Amino acid sequence: MEELLDMALKGAQAAEVIEVVAEEERAEFKAGKLKGMEKREGRGWGLRVIRKGKTGFSSSTDPTKRTDLVENALTSARYGQKARFNFPHPTHLPQVKTKDPNLIAFTLNEAVEHFGQGIETIRATNPPIYLEGFIQKEVVRERIINSQGLKSEFESTSFDFLISGLLVEEKGLLPINEGVFSGRLRLEGERLARSLLQKAELAKRIVPLRSGRFPVIFAPEALTNLLAAIEMGVNGKLVQKGSSPLCGRLEDEVLSPQVNLYDDGTYDLLQGSRPLDGEGTPTRRTPLFAKGVLKNYLFDLHTGAMMGKESTGNANRGYNTQPSPGINNLILEPGEKSLQELIEGIDEGIIIYEVLGGGQSNLLAGDFSLNVDLGYKIKKGGIVGRVKDTMVSGNVYQAFRKIRGIGREPKEVGEYLIPPVAFDSLSVSGKGN
Amino acid sequence: MESLLKKALQEANVDYLQITVEERRQTQIEYSGPQLEQIGTTTSRGGNVRACHQGGWGFVSFNDLSNLKGYVREACRQAKMVGRKRTTLSPFPEVEADMRPRFEIDPQAISLEEKESLIRSYNQIILSAPKIQTSRTIYRDLRIDQYIATSDGSLIHQEKLYTGASLRATAKEGTNVQQSLESVGQSKGFEVVKGLEERAEEVAKDAVALLSAPKVTPGIYTVILDPKLAGVFTHEAFGHLSEADFLSENPKFKERMKLGDRFGPDELSIVDDATVPGENGSFGYDEEGVPSQKTYLIKNGILVGRLHSRETAALMGEEPTGNARAISYLFPPIVRMSNTFIESRDYQLERMISQVDDGIYAVDCLGGNTDLEMFTFSAQKAYRIVRGKIKGMIRDVILSGNVFDTLKKIDAIGNDLSLFGGLGGCGKGRQYPLPVSDGSPHLRIKGVLIG
């Protein structure tokens, strides 16, 4: 890496090298049995240069082709963006746990055994469910060095565990998923299996739903689809371009005062936890909405500089991509009600666990239109059965202004730590009457 | 390379083993608004070893080619750990092949400067239209040099070339933001991205027109799909159901997809064909070394075939179709589509429209998704049809429904098949984007849920 930096500095004023070495192991299960094992050993280098005031970039996985890599980066700098920033100096980094020693020690043989136990729980009670899923562990080592003397590295772990039950129905299949997406080892097969069975049991009865506006609860897994719009809204790049609907709205009360939302790379052991971002800037806890008031946008070095702001430590990248602002971990502060209480507070409405079609609407403007894959009808404070052929639509910003309640039990979903949210009134269209 | 692969194969002590090595070189240019966001060339080299033993699979991918033998041993160890039954792989005659891409203009012979100036000119066209707030214009060429060697004696060297561009316009008026997208991409050379000036104009015009288009009133409509949207429907709604990897392990669902059952009207024939020259989903050999072919999925309304890998074909007692594909050396091949389309019939578009009293003409596609039984996809733009005439533009037309019901509700098939590739591609599991093309003639479907 150091050699690459030196080579680049012969043709450039400033340079940065990122190295990513990743090892991922995965066990796949199909039809209730271990189907295959996979391992990925990847490594690559990204080189960013500043030459004659412009940035250039290239990447490679081939250590024997350093000259090509440097040449490609310098060529790209001929056309590149004006560099309005310099690479960061070495600085104090926040304390954050990014790796779980238990997960590092964990082997896939143990994973197979554990998955088997979860499956037994389901087999023993409900034979017509077909099961598939996977357990995956990943260890990533990221190093970054630059011409300002920065030399940093950290190692992080992530653990994904998904059990998917395919319920065979008259007209097709209903997938019901339960999973754990964490930075640490969470062997909760038994819990996942029980929760899956409970969902399957409730899904047996299909109930009609009339079209109209109803209270709707989004479980954390489904809520990420709505948060995607807000992530775009606070993305410094879209703000800088003027295309975010949150442009010029800092300190406005944009969302309900119940909403406290922040980005936090320094939170321990979520999948986006890290002491520094992809450009070496230390991560931090950045409030996005405090009591519904818009507080900050997320920047990397380049977009921050364009807006006359500092980087917030949100440069997302791999070794083969240039940095761009994005979330580290998105955290929604829990409210006071349990999920049960949220359900009990609804006279007629739905609760949604899984949706299809995220990202197809005009998300940038906040519009969403989601096909409900797994959702249940709530009547007089209780779940009465599953809804089918149902779509829920609206605008994320309007929806988050009128909230009935935020759950008190947050759930880890990869880079999210979020509780369920009950919205006051969303448009629901169904076929049944 | 050949001798390196052959030597490593000798380490194998399993029922089946294959080694894939790829060198990839990609040039990408990306404008976002007036700013050049990305320009340059990246390269990568890597490979994978895939082993099967007693029905169990192992897979290892890597960038470090110097440890090839070690990776072969690792994949064998994994496969042996998984394997508990019998390996069932369709036997396949050994193949020696050397395939080169066909193109008019080699993108590697065009300077970065020339590529940049062409893309900048398209970007300028979009940005200079009134009410356009921003743009996103992307150019990409990708060359893949691939070797596949298998323990049953095949050795294939194939070079693939993909070139394409996408043009996106965002129009804004107050808080109303609308987008329009055009994407071209084929297994061809630089000729694919030349002469897109008119398309750039149209993208900008559409985004602006959507600003004043009213939202569709949700409900159930008779819908006419243009060839692009109908192509996405074919791919998403039906194509994924024909992928045998899912079926072969789920007996109940296999029963629902029984060959010989009626799936649509007599006029309906759906094909997957990787041999169409130069399309985005075209190739010589799949990632198991099986040659590409044309496969009928539905013929005259009846289910007649499906897409296979060597394993799924053997498990279901059918012939392999050459549909085991991987997006790169990082992933094992899985059953995927190539170029998937509905065949033309004789209905004229004008006649189709004139017979609709109250409906929607949905054009082009923003995206689509499926969960086997259910699908949802969104039209880029749409028009109301009132008493046999196309009326004003409407927006936010998202079609969804049950695949089985919807295929049966197709009541007219046009005479104007076109295929569309693009810079994006198909996603399945973790593998996105895989280059595919899809297409159709105009289709009319009754009773579609629009949200």
XYZ file of N, CA, C and O in Angstrom, chain A residues 24 26 30-31 34-43 58-62 65 72 75-76 79 81 109 130 136 166 168 170-173 175 237 240-243 306 322 356-357 360-362 369 371 373 388-389 391, chain B residues 23 32 35-37 39 41-45 57-64 71 74 78 81-82 112-113 133 172 177 246 249-250 252-253 256 311 330-332 366-367 369 371 373-378 398 400 405 430:
424
model
N -15.733 -13.954 3.833
C -17.134 -14.218 4.122
C -17.373 -15.717 4.017
O -16.932 -16.347 3.064
N -20.468 -18.725 4.346
C -21.916 -18.789 4.300
C -22.382 -20.232 4.131
O -21.832 -20.992 3.336
N -31.627 -25.365 1.921
C -32.774 -25.450 1.011
C -33.584 -26.660 1.400
O -33.007 -27.690 1.761
N -34.880 -26.555 1.276
C -35.772 -27.666 1.587
C -35.403 -28.306 2.925
O -35.397 -29.518 3.075
N -29.002 -28.679 4.661
C -27.815 -27.949 4.228
C -27.618 -28.182 2.734
O -27.547 -29.320 2.284
N -27.553 -27.102 1.969
C -27.482 -27.241 0.516
C -26.072 -26.956 -0.001
O -25.598 -27.559 -0.943
N -25.424 -26.008 0.610
C -24.095 -25.671 0.106
C -23.353 -24.777 1.061
O -23.946 -24.157 1.943
N -22.045 -24.754 0.884
C -21.213 -23.862 1.685
C -20.453 -22.967 0.715
O -20.063 -23.400 -0.370
N -20.269 -21.729 1.125
C -19.543 -20.802 0.268
C -18.526 -20.044 1.094
O -18.740 -19.799 2.277
N -17.464 -19.668 0.420
C -16.469 -18.836 1.068
C -15.968 -17.824 0.051
O -15.752 -18.165 -1.103
N -15.833 -16.612 0.478
C -15.294 -15.578 -0.399
C -14.104 -14.926 0.251
O -14.232 -14.387 1.344
N -12.980 -14.994 -0.430
C -11.811 -14.279 0.050
C -11.548 -13.191 -0.954
O -11.146 -13.482 -2.073
N -11.780 -11.972 -0.551
C -11.597 -10.894 -1.525
C -10.629 -9.869 -0.992
O -10.490 -9.669 0.213
N -9.925 -9.247 -1.897
C -9.080 -8.128 -1.490
C -8.937 -7.217 -2.693
O -8.966 -7.657 -3.853
N -9.015 5.017 -9.425
C -9.071 3.710 -10.070
C -8.945 2.632 -8.996
O -8.594 2.917 -7.853
N -9.250 1.389 -9.376
C -9.124 0.302 -8.418
C -8.682 -0.964 -9.115
O -8.826 -1.102 -10.329
N -8.158 -1.891 -8.333
C -7.689 -3.150 -8.897
C -7.630 -4.218 -7.813
O -7.586 -3.914 -6.625
N -7.650 -5.471 -8.236
C -7.467 -6.567 -7.284
C -6.168 -7.298 -7.555
O -5.885 -8.299 -6.934
N -5.403 -6.783 -8.490
C -4.229 -7.492 -8.946
C -2.952 -6.778 -8.490
O -2.593 -5.732 -9.023
N -0.257 -5.476 -10.886
C -0.507 -4.422 -11.876
C -0.598 -3.032 -11.251
O -1.494 -2.254 -11.545
N -4.169 4.514 -14.541
C -5.624 4.707 -14.679
C -6.132 5.831 -13.784
O -6.984 6.609 -14.188
N -4.940 9.193 -15.253
C -5.703 9.536 -16.467
C -7.073 10.071 -16.094
O -7.557 11.052 -16.648
N -7.703 9.385 -15.143
C -9.041 9.811 -14.749
C -9.015 11.223 -14.157
O -9.969 11.985 -14.289
N -9.888 14.449 -16.231
C -11.270 14.898 -16.445
C -12.008 15.101 -15.131
O -13.136 15.544 -15.117
N -13.324 15.713 -11.051
C -13.908 16.860 -10.360
C -12.810 17.729 -9.768
O -11.766 17.243 -9.373
N -19.454 -25.064 10.871
C -19.951 -26.357 11.343
C -20.943 -26.160 12.486
O -21.987 -26.809 12.552
N -42.136 -25.315 3.909
C -40.820 -25.600 3.340
C -39.846 -24.568 3.855
O -40.151 -23.383 3.873
N -24.549 -16.551 7.748
C -23.371 -15.971 7.124
C -22.566 -15.169 8.122
O -23.117 -14.435 8.933
N -41.725 -21.271 3.611
C -42.634 -21.097 2.473
C -43.905 -21.865 2.775
O -43.905 -23.091 2.832
N -47.296 -23.259 1.787
C -47.979 -23.586 0.547
C -49.472 -23.337 0.717
O -50.086 -23.820 1.656
N -53.397 -22.540 -1.374
C -54.228 -22.874 -2.527
C -53.668 -22.253 -3.814
O -53.460 -22.910 -4.806
N -53.364 -20.950 -3.747
C -53.001 -20.235 -4.972
C -51.512 -19.969 -5.127
O -51.097 -19.244 -6.004
N -50.690 -20.514 -4.261
C -49.271 -20.262 -4.425
C -48.522 -20.385 -3.121
O -48.906 -21.170 -2.268
N -47.467 -19.605 -3.015
C -46.605 -19.730 -1.849
C -46.559 -18.437 -1.080
O -46.541 -17.363 -1.649
N -44.028 -16.673 1.468
C -42.788 -16.736 2.234
C -42.923 -15.945 3.530
O -43.424 -14.819 3.520
N -25.297 14.734 -0.777
C -25.108 14.867 -2.220
C -26.400 15.359 -2.874
O -26.375 16.231 -3.736
N -26.923 18.922 -1.820
C -26.032 19.815 -2.559
C -26.549 20.056 -3.981
O -26.452 21.147 -4.524
N -27.151 19.040 -4.571
C -27.689 19.188 -5.925
C -29.046 19.862 -5.940
O -29.612 20.115 -7.003
N -29.599 20.068 -4.771
C -30.905 20.732 -4.713
C -32.049 19.801 -5.031
O -33.182 20.252 -5.197
N -31.814 18.470 -5.118
C -32.923 17.604 -5.477
C -33.618 16.993 -4.258
O -34.685 16.409 -4.388
N -18.388 21.263 -0.935
C -19.240 21.983 -1.882
C -20.249 22.866 -1.147
O -20.689 23.885 -1.660
N -15.777 5.211 -5.553
C -15.417 6.479 -4.934
C -16.383 6.760 -3.793
O -17.520 6.319 -3.813
N -43.216 -5.728 -0.845
C -42.580 -5.979 -2.127
C -42.676 -4.678 -2.916
O -43.670 -3.981 -2.827
N -41.647 -4.381 -3.649
C -41.758 -3.226 -4.524
C -41.149 -1.967 -3.958
O -41.414 -0.879 -4.420
N -39.517 1.518 -6.053
C -40.021 1.737 -7.405
C -40.760 3.046 -7.582
O -40.924 3.518 -8.673
N -41.238 3.597 -6.475
C -41.988 4.840 -6.601
C -41.015 6.001 -6.633
O -39.811 5.805 -6.673
N -41.545 7.178 -6.584
C -40.716 8.367 -6.576
C -40.233 8.615 -5.151
O -40.698 9.520 -4.470
N -45.297 3.255 -2.644
C -46.432 2.425 -2.994
C -45.933 0.994 -2.872
O -45.117 0.543 -3.659
N -46.474 -3.175 -2.136
C -47.337 -4.343 -2.140
C -47.118 -5.080 -0.816
O -45.990 -5.379 -0.469
N -46.628 -7.970 1.307
C -46.306 -9.380 1.150
C -46.792 -10.165 2.354
O -47.371 -11.223 2.228
N -54.499 -10.078 1.786
C -53.876 -10.452 0.507
C -54.154 -9.375 -0.538
O -55.107 -8.611 -0.403
N -53.348 -9.370 -1.605
C -53.572 -8.445 -2.724
C -53.819 -7.024 -2.233
O -54.774 -6.372 -2.636
N -52.232 -3.128 -1.314
C -51.150 -2.161 -1.471
C -51.329 -1.034 -0.480
O -52.455 -0.629 -0.179
N -10.960 -12.034 -15.950
C -10.324 -10.741 -15.868
C -11.364 -9.749 -16.359
O -11.961 -9.952 -17.420
N -23.742 13.722 -12.949
C -24.926 13.950 -12.145
C -25.134 15.456 -12.168
O -24.319 16.199 -11.637
N -22.179 18.087 -12.970
C -20.915 17.591 -12.420
C -20.556 16.194 -12.908
O -21.389 15.307 -12.921
N -19.290 16.063 -13.234
C -18.760 14.753 -13.572
C -18.464 14.031 -12.264
O -17.568 14.408 -11.528
N -19.246 13.004 -11.952
C -19.100 12.341 -10.657
C -18.037 11.264 -10.684
O -17.424 10.966 -9.682
N -15.222 9.075 -13.395
C -14.682 8.743 -14.707
C -13.457 7.877 -14.502
O -12.681 8.107 -13.587
N -11.214 3.894 -15.312
C -11.205 2.477 -15.622
C -10.771 1.701 -14.390
O -9.813 2.087 -13.727
N -11.516 0.662 -14.076
C -11.103 -0.208 -12.986
C -10.938 -1.620 -13.529
O -11.594 -1.996 -14.501
N -10.055 -2.364 -12.885
C -9.837 -3.730 -13.347
C -9.934 -4.667 -12.155
O -9.729 -4.257 -11.019
N -10.286 -5.902 -12.427
C -10.185 -6.886 -11.362
C -9.917 -8.242 -11.973
O -10.252 -8.504 -13.130
N -9.291 -9.080 -11.169
C -8.984 -10.413 -11.622
C -9.295 -11.339 -10.465
O -8.943 -11.058 -9.324
N -22.714 -29.056 -2.363
C -21.910 -28.079 -3.110
C -20.967 -27.310 -2.210
O -21.319 -26.916 -1.106
N -19.773 -27.058 -2.750
C -18.838 -26.147 -2.107
C -18.448 -25.074 -3.106
O -18.442 -25.319 -4.321
N -18.145 -23.901 -2.602
C -17.804 -22.798 -3.500
C -16.831 -21.853 -2.805
O -17.087 -21.411 -1.687
N -15.735 -21.566 -3.478
C -14.766 -20.613 -2.920
C -14.404 -19.598 -3.998
O -14.090 -19.975 -5.125
N -14.489 -18.322 -3.669
C -14.035 -17.312 -4.633
C -12.831 -16.578 -4.059
O -12.640 -16.540 -2.841
N -12.038 -15.997 -4.930
C -10.749 -15.441 -4.493
C -10.231 -14.446 -5.516
O -10.665 -14.437 -6.663
N -9.293 -13.620 -5.059
C -8.573 -12.737 -5.974
C -7.130 -13.195 -6.172
O -6.485 -12.828 -7.138
N -6.656 -13.978 -5.204
C -5.257 -14.370 -5.202
C -5.071 -15.688 -5.953
O -5.302 -16.762 -5.408
N -7.417 -23.430 -2.850
C -8.853 -23.158 -2.973
C -9.591 -24.390 -3.492
O -10.735 -24.640 -3.113
N -10.103 -26.530 -0.538
C -11.129 -25.964 0.356
C -12.543 -26.260 -0.173
O -13.432 -26.669 0.571
N -15.526 -28.498 1.615
C -16.900 -28.021 1.847
C -17.927 -28.985 1.246
O -18.883 -29.371 1.906
N -18.424 -32.020 3.147
C -19.136 -31.801 4.404
C -20.644 -31.746 4.155
O -21.450 -32.205 4.961
N -21.026 -31.158 3.029
C -22.450 -30.980 2.732
C -23.072 -32.269 2.178
O -24.202 -32.615 2.502
N -10.756 7.853 -23.697
C -11.604 8.292 -22.590
C -12.172 9.671 -22.891
O -13.321 9.980 -22.574
N -11.360 10.491 -23.562
C -11.768 11.841 -23.923
C -13.010 11.829 -24.825
O -13.954 12.578 -24.611
N -34.350 19.864 -13.362
C -33.587 20.257 -12.219
C -32.231 19.577 -12.187
O -31.222 20.183 -11.876
N -38.529 19.375 -11.680
C -39.035 19.791 -10.378
C -39.831 21.083 -10.502
O -39.441 21.993 -11.234
N -41.525 16.465 -7.709
C -40.311 16.013 -8.380
C -40.653 14.792 -9.230
O -41.251 13.845 -8.738
N -35.742 -23.311 -8.026
C -36.744 -23.228 -6.970
C -37.686 -24.432 -7.023
O -37.936 -25.091 -6.021
N -36.811 -28.224 -5.805
C -36.737 -28.598 -4.395
C -38.039 -28.324 -3.641
O -38.087 -28.414 -2.423
N -39.060 -27.952 -4.357
C -40.335 -27.655 -3.711
C -41.464 -28.381 -4.426
O -42.133 -27.825 -5.292
N -44.489 -29.205 -3.953
C -45.844 -28.666 -4.055
C -45.941 -27.615 -5.159
O -46.895 -27.562 -5.918
N -44.911 -26.760 -5.197
C -44.964 -25.706 -6.198
C -44.718 -26.277 -7.585
O -45.252 -25.786 -8.583
N -47.811 -27.090 -9.215
C -48.527 -25.935 -9.778
C -47.970 -25.544 -11.143
O -48.646 -24.883 -11.916
N -27.748 -29.358 -12.707
C -28.297 -30.066 -11.553
C -29.828 -30.128 -11.592
O -30.421 -31.187 -11.406
N -17.387 -13.895 -8.275
C -17.686 -13.871 -6.840
C -18.826 -14.804 -6.462
O -19.042 -15.077 -5.291
N -19.592 -15.258 -7.440
C -20.792 -16.034 -7.133
C -20.876 -17.315 -7.950
O -20.444 -17.359 -9.090
N -21.511 -18.344 -7.363
C -21.743 -19.571 -8.133
C -22.867 -19.347 -9.136
O -23.754 -18.524 -8.906
N -40.222 1.663 -14.696
C -39.264 2.182 -13.724
C -38.600 1.053 -12.946
O -37.496 1.187 -12.464
N -39.315 -0.055 -12.792
C -38.757 -1.171 -12.037
C -39.806 -2.221 -11.822
O -40.998 -1.975 -12.033
N -40.663 -6.222 -9.605
C -40.242 -7.190 -8.619
C -41.264 -8.301 -8.542
O -42.408 -8.131 -8.959
N -42.552 -11.941 -6.142
C -42.388 -12.874 -5.057
C -43.100 -14.164 -5.441
O -43.968 -14.629 -4.717
N -45.612 -15.640 -6.542
C -47.028 -15.561 -6.863
C -47.427 -14.126 -7.200
O -48.213 -13.877 -8.098
N -46.864 -13.208 -6.451
C -47.264 -11.811 -6.601
C -46.204 -11.028 -7.373
O -45.022 -11.271 -7.224
N -46.662 -10.073 -8.173
C -45.694 -9.196 -8.830
C -46.134 -7.762 -8.647
O -47.301 -7.475 -8.362
N -45.211 -6.866 -8.804
C -45.547 -5.458 -8.836
C -44.544 -4.758 -9.741
O -43.360 -5.066 -9.708
N -45.016 -3.903 -10.615
C -44.087 -3.101 -11.403
C -44.710 -1.770 -11.781
O -45.922 -1.633 -11.829
N -43.827 -0.803 -11.967
C -44.341 0.551 -12.145
C -44.038 1.087 -13.530
O -42.927 0.949 -14.029
N -48.808 1.967 -10.850
C -48.098 0.784 -10.381
C -49.037 -0.414 -10.497
O -50.127 -0.415 -9.938
N -50.027 -4.352 -10.047
C -49.660 -5.496 -9.237
C -50.730 -6.555 -9.353
O -51.851 -6.271 -9.775
N -53.357 -15.506 -12.407
C -54.591 -14.842 -12.845
C -54.314 -13.920 -14.024
O -55.059 -13.882 -15.005
N -28.415 -12.792 -4.222
C -27.495 -11.667 -4.031
C -26.873 -11.222 -5.345
O -25.962 -10.402 -5.357
